[in-house]
mmCIF file of C-alpha atoms in Angstrom:
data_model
loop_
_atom_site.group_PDB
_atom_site.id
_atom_site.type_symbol
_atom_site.label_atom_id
_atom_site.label_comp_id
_atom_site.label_asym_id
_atom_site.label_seq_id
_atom_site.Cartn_x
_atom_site.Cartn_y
_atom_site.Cartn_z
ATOM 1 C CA UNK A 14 -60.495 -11.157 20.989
ATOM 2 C CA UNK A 15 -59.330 -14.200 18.784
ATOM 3 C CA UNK A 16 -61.095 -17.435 19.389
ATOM 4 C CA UNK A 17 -58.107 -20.311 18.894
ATOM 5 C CA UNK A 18 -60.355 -23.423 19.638
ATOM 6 C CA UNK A 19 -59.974 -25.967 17.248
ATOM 7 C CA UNK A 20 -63.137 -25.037 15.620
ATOM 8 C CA UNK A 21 -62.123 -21.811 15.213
ATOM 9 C CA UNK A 22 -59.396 -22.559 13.255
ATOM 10 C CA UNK A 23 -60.947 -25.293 11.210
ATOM 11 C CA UNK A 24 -63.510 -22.634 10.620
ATOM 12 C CA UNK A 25 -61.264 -19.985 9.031
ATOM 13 C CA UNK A 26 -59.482 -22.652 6.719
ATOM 14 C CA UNK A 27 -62.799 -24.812 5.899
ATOM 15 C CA UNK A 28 -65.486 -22.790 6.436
ATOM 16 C CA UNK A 29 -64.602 -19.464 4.839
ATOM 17 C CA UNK A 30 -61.428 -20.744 3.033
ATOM 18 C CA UNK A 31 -58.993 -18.383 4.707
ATOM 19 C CA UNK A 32 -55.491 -19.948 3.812
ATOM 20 C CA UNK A 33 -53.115 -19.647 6.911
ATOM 21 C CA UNK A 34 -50.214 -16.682 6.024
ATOM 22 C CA UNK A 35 -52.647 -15.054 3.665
ATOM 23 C CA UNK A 36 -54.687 -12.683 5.891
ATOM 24 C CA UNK A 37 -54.443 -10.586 9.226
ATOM 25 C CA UNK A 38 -56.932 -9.791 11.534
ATOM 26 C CA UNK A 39 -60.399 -9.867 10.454
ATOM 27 C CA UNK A 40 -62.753 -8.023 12.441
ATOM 28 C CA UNK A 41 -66.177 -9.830 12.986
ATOM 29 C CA UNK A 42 -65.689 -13.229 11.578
ATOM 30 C CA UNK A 43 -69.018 -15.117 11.761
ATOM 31 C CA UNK A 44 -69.180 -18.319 12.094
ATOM 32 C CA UNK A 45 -69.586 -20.043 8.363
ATOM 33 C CA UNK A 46 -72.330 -22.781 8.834
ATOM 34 C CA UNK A 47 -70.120 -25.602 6.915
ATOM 35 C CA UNK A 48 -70.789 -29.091 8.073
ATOM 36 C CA UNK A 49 -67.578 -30.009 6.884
ATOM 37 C CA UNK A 50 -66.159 -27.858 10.202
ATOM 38 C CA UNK A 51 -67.671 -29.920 12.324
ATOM 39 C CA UNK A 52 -67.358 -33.455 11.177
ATOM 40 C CA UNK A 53 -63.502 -32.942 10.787
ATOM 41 C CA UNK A 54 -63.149 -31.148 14.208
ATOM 42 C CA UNK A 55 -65.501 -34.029 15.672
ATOM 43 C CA UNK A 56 -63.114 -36.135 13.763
ATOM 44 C CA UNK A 57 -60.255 -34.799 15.311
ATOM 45 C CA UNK A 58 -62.126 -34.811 18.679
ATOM 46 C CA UNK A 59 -62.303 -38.989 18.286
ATOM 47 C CA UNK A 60 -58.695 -39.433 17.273
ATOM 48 C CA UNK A 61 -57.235 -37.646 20.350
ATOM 49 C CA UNK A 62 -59.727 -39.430 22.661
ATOM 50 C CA UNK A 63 -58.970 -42.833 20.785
ATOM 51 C CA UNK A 64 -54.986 -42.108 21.652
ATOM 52 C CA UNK A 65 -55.476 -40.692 24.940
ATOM 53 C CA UNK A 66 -57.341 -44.115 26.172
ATOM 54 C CA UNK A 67 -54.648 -45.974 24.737
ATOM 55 C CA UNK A 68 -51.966 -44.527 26.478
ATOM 56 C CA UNK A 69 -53.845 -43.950 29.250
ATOM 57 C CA UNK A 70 -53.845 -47.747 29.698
ATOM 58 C CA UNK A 71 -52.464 -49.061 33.248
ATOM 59 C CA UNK A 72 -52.390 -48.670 36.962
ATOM 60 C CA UNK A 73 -52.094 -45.581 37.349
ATOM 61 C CA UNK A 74 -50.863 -43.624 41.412
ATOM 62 C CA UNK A 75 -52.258 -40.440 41.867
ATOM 63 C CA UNK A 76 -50.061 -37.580 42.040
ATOM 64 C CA UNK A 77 -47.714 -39.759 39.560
ATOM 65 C CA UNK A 78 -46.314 -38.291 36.195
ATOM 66 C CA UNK A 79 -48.221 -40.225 34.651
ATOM 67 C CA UNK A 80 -51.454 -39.166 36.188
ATOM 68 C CA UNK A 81 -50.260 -35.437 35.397
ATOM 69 C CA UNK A 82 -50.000 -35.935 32.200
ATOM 70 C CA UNK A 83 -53.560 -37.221 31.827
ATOM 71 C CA UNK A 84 -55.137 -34.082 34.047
ATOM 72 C CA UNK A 85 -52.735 -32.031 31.335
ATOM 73 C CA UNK A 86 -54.388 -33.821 28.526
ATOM 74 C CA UNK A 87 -57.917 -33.431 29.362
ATOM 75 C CA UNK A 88 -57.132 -29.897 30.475
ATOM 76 C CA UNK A 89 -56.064 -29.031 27.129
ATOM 77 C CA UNK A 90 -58.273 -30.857 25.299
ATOM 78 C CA UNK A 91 -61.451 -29.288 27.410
ATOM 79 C CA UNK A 92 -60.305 -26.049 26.157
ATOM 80 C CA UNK A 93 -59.091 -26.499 22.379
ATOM 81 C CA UNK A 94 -62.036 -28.167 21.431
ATOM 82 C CA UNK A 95 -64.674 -26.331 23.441
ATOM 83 C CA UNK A 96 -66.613 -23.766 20.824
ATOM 84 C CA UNK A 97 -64.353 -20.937 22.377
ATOM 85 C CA UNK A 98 -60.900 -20.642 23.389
ATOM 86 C CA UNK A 99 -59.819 -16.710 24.601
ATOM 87 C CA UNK A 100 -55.924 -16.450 25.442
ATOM 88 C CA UNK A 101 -56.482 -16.575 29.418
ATOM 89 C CA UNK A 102 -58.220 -19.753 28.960
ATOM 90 C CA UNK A 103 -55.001 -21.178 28.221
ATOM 91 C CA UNK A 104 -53.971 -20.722 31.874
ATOM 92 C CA UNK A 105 -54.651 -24.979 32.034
ATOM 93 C CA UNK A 106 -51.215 -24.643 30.789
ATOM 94 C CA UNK A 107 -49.297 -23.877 33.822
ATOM 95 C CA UNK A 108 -49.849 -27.838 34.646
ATOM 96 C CA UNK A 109 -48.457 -29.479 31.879
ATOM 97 C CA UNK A 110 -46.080 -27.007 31.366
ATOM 98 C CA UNK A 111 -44.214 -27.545 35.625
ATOM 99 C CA UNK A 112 -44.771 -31.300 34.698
ATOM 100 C CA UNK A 113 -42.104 -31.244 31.470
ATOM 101 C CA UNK A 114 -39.984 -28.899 33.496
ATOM 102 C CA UNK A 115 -39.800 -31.682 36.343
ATOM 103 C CA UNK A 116 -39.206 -34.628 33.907
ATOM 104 C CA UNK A 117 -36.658 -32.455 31.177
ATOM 105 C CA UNK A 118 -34.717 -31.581 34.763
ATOM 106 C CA UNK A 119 -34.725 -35.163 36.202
ATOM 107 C CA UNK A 120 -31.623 -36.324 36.340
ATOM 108 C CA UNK A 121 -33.614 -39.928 37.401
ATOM 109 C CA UNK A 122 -35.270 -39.865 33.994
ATOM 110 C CA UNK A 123 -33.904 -41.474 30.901
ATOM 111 C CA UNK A 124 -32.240 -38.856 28.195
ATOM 112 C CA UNK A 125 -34.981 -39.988 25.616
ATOM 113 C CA UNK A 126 -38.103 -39.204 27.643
ATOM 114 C CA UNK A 127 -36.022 -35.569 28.856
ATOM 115 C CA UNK A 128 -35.551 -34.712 25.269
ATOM 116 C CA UNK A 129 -38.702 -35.447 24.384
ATOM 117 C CA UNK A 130 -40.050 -33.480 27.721
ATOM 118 C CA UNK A 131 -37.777 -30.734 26.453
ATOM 119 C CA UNK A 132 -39.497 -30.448 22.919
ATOM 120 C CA UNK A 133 -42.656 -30.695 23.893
ATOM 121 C CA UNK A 134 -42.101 -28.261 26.346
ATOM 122 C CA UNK A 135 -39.837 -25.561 24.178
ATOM 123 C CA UNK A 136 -41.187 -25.876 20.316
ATOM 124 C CA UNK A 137 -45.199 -24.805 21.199
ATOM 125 C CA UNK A 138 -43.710 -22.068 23.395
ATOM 126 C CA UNK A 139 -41.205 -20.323 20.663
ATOM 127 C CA UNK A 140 -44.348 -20.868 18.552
ATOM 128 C CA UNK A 141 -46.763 -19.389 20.697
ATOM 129 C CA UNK A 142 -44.343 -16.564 21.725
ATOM 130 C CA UNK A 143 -43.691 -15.867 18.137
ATOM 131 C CA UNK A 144 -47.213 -14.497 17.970
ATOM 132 C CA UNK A 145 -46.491 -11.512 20.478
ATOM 133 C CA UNK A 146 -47.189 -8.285 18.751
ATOM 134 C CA UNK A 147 -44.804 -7.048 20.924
ATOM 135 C CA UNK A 148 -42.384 -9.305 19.117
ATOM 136 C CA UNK A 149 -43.033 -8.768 15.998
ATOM 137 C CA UNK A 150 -45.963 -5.816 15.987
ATOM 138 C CA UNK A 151 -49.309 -5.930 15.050
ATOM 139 C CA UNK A 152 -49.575 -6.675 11.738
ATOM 140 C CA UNK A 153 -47.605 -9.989 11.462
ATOM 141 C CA UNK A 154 -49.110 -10.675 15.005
ATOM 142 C CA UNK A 155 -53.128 -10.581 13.782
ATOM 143 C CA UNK A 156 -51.273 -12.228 10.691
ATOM 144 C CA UNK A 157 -50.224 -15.401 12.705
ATOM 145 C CA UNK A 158 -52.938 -15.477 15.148
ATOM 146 C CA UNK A 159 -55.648 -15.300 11.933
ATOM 147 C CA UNK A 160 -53.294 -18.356 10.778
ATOM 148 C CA UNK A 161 -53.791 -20.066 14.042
ATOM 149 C CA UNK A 162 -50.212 -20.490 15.253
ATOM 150 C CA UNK A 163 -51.455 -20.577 18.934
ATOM 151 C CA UNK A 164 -53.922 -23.019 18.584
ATOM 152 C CA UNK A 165 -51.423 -25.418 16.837
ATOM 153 C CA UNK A 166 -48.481 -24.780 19.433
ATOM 154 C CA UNK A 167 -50.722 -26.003 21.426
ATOM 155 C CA UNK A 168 -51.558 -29.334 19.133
ATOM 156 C CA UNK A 169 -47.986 -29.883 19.212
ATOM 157 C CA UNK A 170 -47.973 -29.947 23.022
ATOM 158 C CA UNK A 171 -50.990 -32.197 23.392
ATOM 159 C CA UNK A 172 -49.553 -34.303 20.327
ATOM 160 C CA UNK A 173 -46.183 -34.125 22.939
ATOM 161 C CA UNK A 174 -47.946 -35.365 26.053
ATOM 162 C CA UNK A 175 -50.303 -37.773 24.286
ATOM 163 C CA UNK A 176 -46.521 -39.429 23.226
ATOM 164 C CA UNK A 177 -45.257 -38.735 26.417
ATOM 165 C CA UNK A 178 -47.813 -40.436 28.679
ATOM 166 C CA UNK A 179 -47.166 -44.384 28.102
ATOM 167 C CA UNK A 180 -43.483 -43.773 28.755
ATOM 168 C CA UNK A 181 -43.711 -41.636 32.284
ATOM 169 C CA UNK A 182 -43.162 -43.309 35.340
ATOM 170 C CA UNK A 183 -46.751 -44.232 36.876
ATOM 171 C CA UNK A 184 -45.194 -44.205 40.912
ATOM 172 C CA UNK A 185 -42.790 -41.193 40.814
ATOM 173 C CA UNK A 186 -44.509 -37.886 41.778
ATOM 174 C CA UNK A 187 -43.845 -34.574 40.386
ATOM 175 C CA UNK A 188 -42.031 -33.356 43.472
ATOM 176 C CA UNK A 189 -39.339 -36.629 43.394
ATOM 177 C CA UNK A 190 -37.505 -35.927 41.185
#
Protein backbone atom coordinates (compact mmCIF):
# COMPACT_ATOMS: atom_id res chain seq x y z
CA UNK A 1 0.00 0.00 0.00
CA UNK A 2 1.04 3.67 -0.95
CA UNK A 3 2.12 5.86 1.87
CA UNK A 4 0.66 9.63 0.83
CA UNK A 5 1.96 11.51 4.01
CA UNK A 6 3.63 14.49 3.22
CA UNK A 7 6.90 12.91 3.76
CA UNK A 8 6.21 10.42 1.54
CA UNK A 9 5.79 12.50 -1.17
CA UNK A 10 8.57 14.90 -0.43
CA UNK A 11 10.53 11.72 -0.28
CA UNK A 12 9.88 10.46 -3.82
CA UNK A 13 10.54 14.03 -5.39
CA UNK A 14 13.61 15.02 -2.96
CA UNK A 15 14.91 12.12 -1.73
CA UNK A 16 15.14 9.76 -4.70
CA UNK A 17 14.35 12.44 -7.37
CA UNK A 18 11.26 10.77 -8.76
CA UNK A 19 9.62 13.62 -10.93
CA UNK A 20 5.72 13.48 -10.51
CA UNK A 21 4.09 11.99 -14.13
CA UNK A 22 7.32 10.20 -14.81
CA UNK A 23 6.93 6.82 -13.02
CA UNK A 24 4.18 4.25 -11.82
CA UNK A 25 4.18 2.14 -9.05
CA UNK A 26 7.36 1.24 -7.54
CA UNK A 27 7.41 -1.71 -5.49
CA UNK A 28 9.55 -1.39 -2.24
CA UNK A 29 10.52 2.19 -2.09
CA UNK A 30 12.86 2.70 0.90
CA UNK A 31 13.02 5.48 2.52
CA UNK A 32 16.12 7.75 1.01
CA UNK A 33 17.93 9.17 4.17
CA UNK A 34 18.02 12.95 2.65
CA UNK A 35 17.96 15.62 5.26
CA UNK A 36 16.67 17.85 2.82
CA UNK A 37 13.12 15.64 3.24
CA UNK A 38 12.83 16.51 6.44
CA UNK A 39 13.75 20.09 6.92
CA UNK A 40 11.32 21.06 4.02
CA UNK A 41 8.46 18.78 5.32
CA UNK A 42 9.30 20.25 8.95
CA UNK A 43 9.20 23.43 7.04
CA UNK A 44 5.99 22.86 5.71
CA UNK A 45 4.88 21.46 9.12
CA UNK A 46 5.65 25.29 10.67
CA UNK A 47 3.92 27.18 7.90
CA UNK A 48 0.54 25.37 8.29
CA UNK A 49 0.77 25.60 12.11
CA UNK A 50 1.89 29.38 11.78
CA UNK A 51 -1.55 29.92 9.54
CA UNK A 52 -3.69 27.72 11.45
CA UNK A 53 -2.98 29.90 14.83
CA UNK A 54 -3.65 32.86 12.94
CA UNK A 55 -6.88 32.09 11.81
CA UNK A 56 -7.62 30.28 14.59
CA UNK A 57 -7.60 33.63 16.43
CA UNK A 58 -10.99 34.51 18.44
CA UNK A 59 -13.73 33.34 20.68
CA UNK A 60 -14.49 30.55 19.50
CA UNK A 61 -18.42 28.28 20.61
CA UNK A 62 -18.06 24.80 20.49
CA UNK A 63 -19.96 22.93 18.06
CA UNK A 64 -19.62 26.29 15.82
CA UNK A 65 -18.31 26.20 12.12
CA UNK A 66 -15.71 27.64 13.09
CA UNK A 67 -14.67 25.20 15.72
CA UNK A 68 -15.26 22.41 12.93
CA UNK A 69 -13.10 23.67 10.85
CA UNK A 70 -10.26 23.68 13.38
CA UNK A 71 -11.03 19.77 14.56
CA UNK A 72 -10.94 19.36 10.42
CA UNK A 73 -7.62 21.04 10.34
CA UNK A 74 -5.81 19.27 12.96
CA UNK A 75 -7.46 16.08 11.76
CA UNK A 76 -5.88 16.42 8.52
CA UNK A 77 -2.88 17.72 9.45
CA UNK A 78 -2.33 14.70 12.22
CA UNK A 79 -2.52 12.44 9.35
CA UNK A 80 -0.61 14.13 6.27
CA UNK A 81 2.25 14.83 8.18
CA UNK A 82 2.48 11.78 10.43
CA UNK A 83 5.47 9.36 8.88
CA UNK A 84 2.54 7.23 7.33
CA UNK A 85 -0.60 7.94 5.70
CA UNK A 86 -2.56 4.47 4.22
CA UNK A 87 -5.89 5.41 2.21
CA UNK A 88 -8.34 4.43 5.24
CA UNK A 89 -6.52 6.81 7.32
CA UNK A 90 -8.10 9.40 5.38
CA UNK A 91 -11.47 8.52 6.96
CA UNK A 92 -10.73 12.12 9.22
CA UNK A 93 -12.25 13.30 6.10
CA UNK A 94 -15.82 12.59 6.58
CA UNK A 95 -15.67 15.81 9.08
CA UNK A 96 -14.51 18.41 7.04
CA UNK A 97 -16.01 17.11 4.20
CA UNK A 98 -20.30 17.29 6.05
CA UNK A 99 -18.92 20.72 7.32
CA UNK A 100 -18.46 22.33 3.48
CA UNK A 101 -21.59 20.48 2.52
CA UNK A 102 -23.51 22.44 5.42
CA UNK A 103 -21.91 25.87 4.63
CA UNK A 104 -21.91 25.40 0.34
CA UNK A 105 -25.90 24.48 1.13
CA UNK A 106 -26.61 27.41 3.54
CA UNK A 107 -28.76 29.52 2.14
CA UNK A 108 -27.82 31.86 5.57
CA UNK A 109 -24.24 31.99 4.34
CA UNK A 110 -22.83 34.63 2.09
CA UNK A 111 -22.27 33.44 -1.82
CA UNK A 112 -18.43 34.09 -1.33
CA UNK A 113 -17.79 31.83 1.66
CA UNK A 114 -20.42 28.98 -0.33
CA UNK A 115 -18.25 29.17 -3.34
CA UNK A 116 -15.37 28.94 -1.64
CA UNK A 117 -17.00 25.93 0.62
CA UNK A 118 -17.91 24.51 -2.77
CA UNK A 119 -14.21 24.45 -4.14
CA UNK A 120 -12.70 23.35 -1.40
CA UNK A 121 -15.06 20.78 -1.12
CA UNK A 122 -15.31 19.60 -5.08
CA UNK A 123 -11.58 20.29 -6.65
CA UNK A 124 -9.53 17.71 -3.97
CA UNK A 125 -12.38 15.25 -4.57
CA UNK A 126 -12.31 15.15 -8.67
CA UNK A 127 -8.57 15.03 -7.86
CA UNK A 128 -8.57 12.35 -5.52
CA UNK A 129 -11.23 10.40 -7.51
CA UNK A 130 -9.17 10.80 -10.58
CA UNK A 131 -6.74 8.36 -9.02
CA UNK A 132 -9.30 5.33 -9.03
CA UNK A 133 -7.86 2.54 -11.05
CA UNK A 134 -11.18 1.76 -11.62
CA UNK A 135 -11.36 5.07 -13.42
CA UNK A 136 -8.73 5.06 -15.29
CA UNK A 137 -6.95 1.35 -14.65
CA UNK A 138 -3.95 0.50 -13.11
CA UNK A 139 -1.33 1.83 -14.83
CA UNK A 140 -2.20 5.59 -14.90
CA UNK A 141 -3.64 4.89 -11.34
CA UNK A 142 0.01 3.68 -9.64
CA UNK A 143 1.08 6.52 -12.19
CA UNK A 144 -0.80 9.32 -10.23
CA UNK A 145 -0.67 7.89 -6.87
CA UNK A 146 3.50 7.50 -7.36
CA UNK A 147 2.96 11.37 -8.36
CA UNK A 148 1.12 12.01 -5.20
CA UNK A 149 -2.19 13.38 -6.49
CA UNK A 150 -3.95 12.19 -3.23
CA UNK A 151 -1.78 13.63 -0.92
CA UNK A 152 -2.05 17.08 -2.67
CA UNK A 153 -6.00 16.94 -3.07
CA UNK A 154 -5.77 16.82 0.15
CA UNK A 155 -3.25 20.07 0.52
CA UNK A 156 -5.73 21.80 -1.46
CA UNK A 157 -8.46 21.01 1.08
CA UNK A 158 -6.44 21.91 4.14
CA UNK A 159 -5.05 25.02 2.06
CA UNK A 160 -9.27 25.45 1.59
CA UNK A 161 -10.17 25.26 5.26
CA UNK A 162 -7.06 27.02 6.56
CA UNK A 163 -8.77 30.09 4.15
CA UNK A 164 -12.00 29.18 5.18
CA UNK A 165 -11.70 29.32 8.98
CA UNK A 166 -11.38 33.27 9.79
CA UNK A 167 -14.45 33.85 7.65
CA UNK A 168 -17.01 31.04 9.26
CA UNK A 169 -19.43 32.06 11.61
CA UNK A 170 -17.97 31.30 15.26
CA UNK A 171 -21.94 30.91 16.93
CA UNK A 172 -23.80 29.03 14.13
CA UNK A 173 -23.59 25.20 14.50
CA UNK A 174 -23.35 22.74 11.82
CA UNK A 175 -26.92 21.57 12.22
CA UNK A 176 -28.44 25.50 11.80
CA UNK A 177 -28.19 26.01 8.89
Amino acid sequence: AMNHSVFAMLDRIIGHGIMPFTSGDIDGLQESGSPWVTSVMLFMLAAVAAHALWASRGPLQQGSWASLCEWSIVFIVAVLFGPVARLYYFVVLLLPNVLLYAVWRSPGTNAALRRLAAATLFVPFCLATLASPELIGDDLSALLEMSSVLTLAILLALAGLLWLRPHMPTDRGIFEV
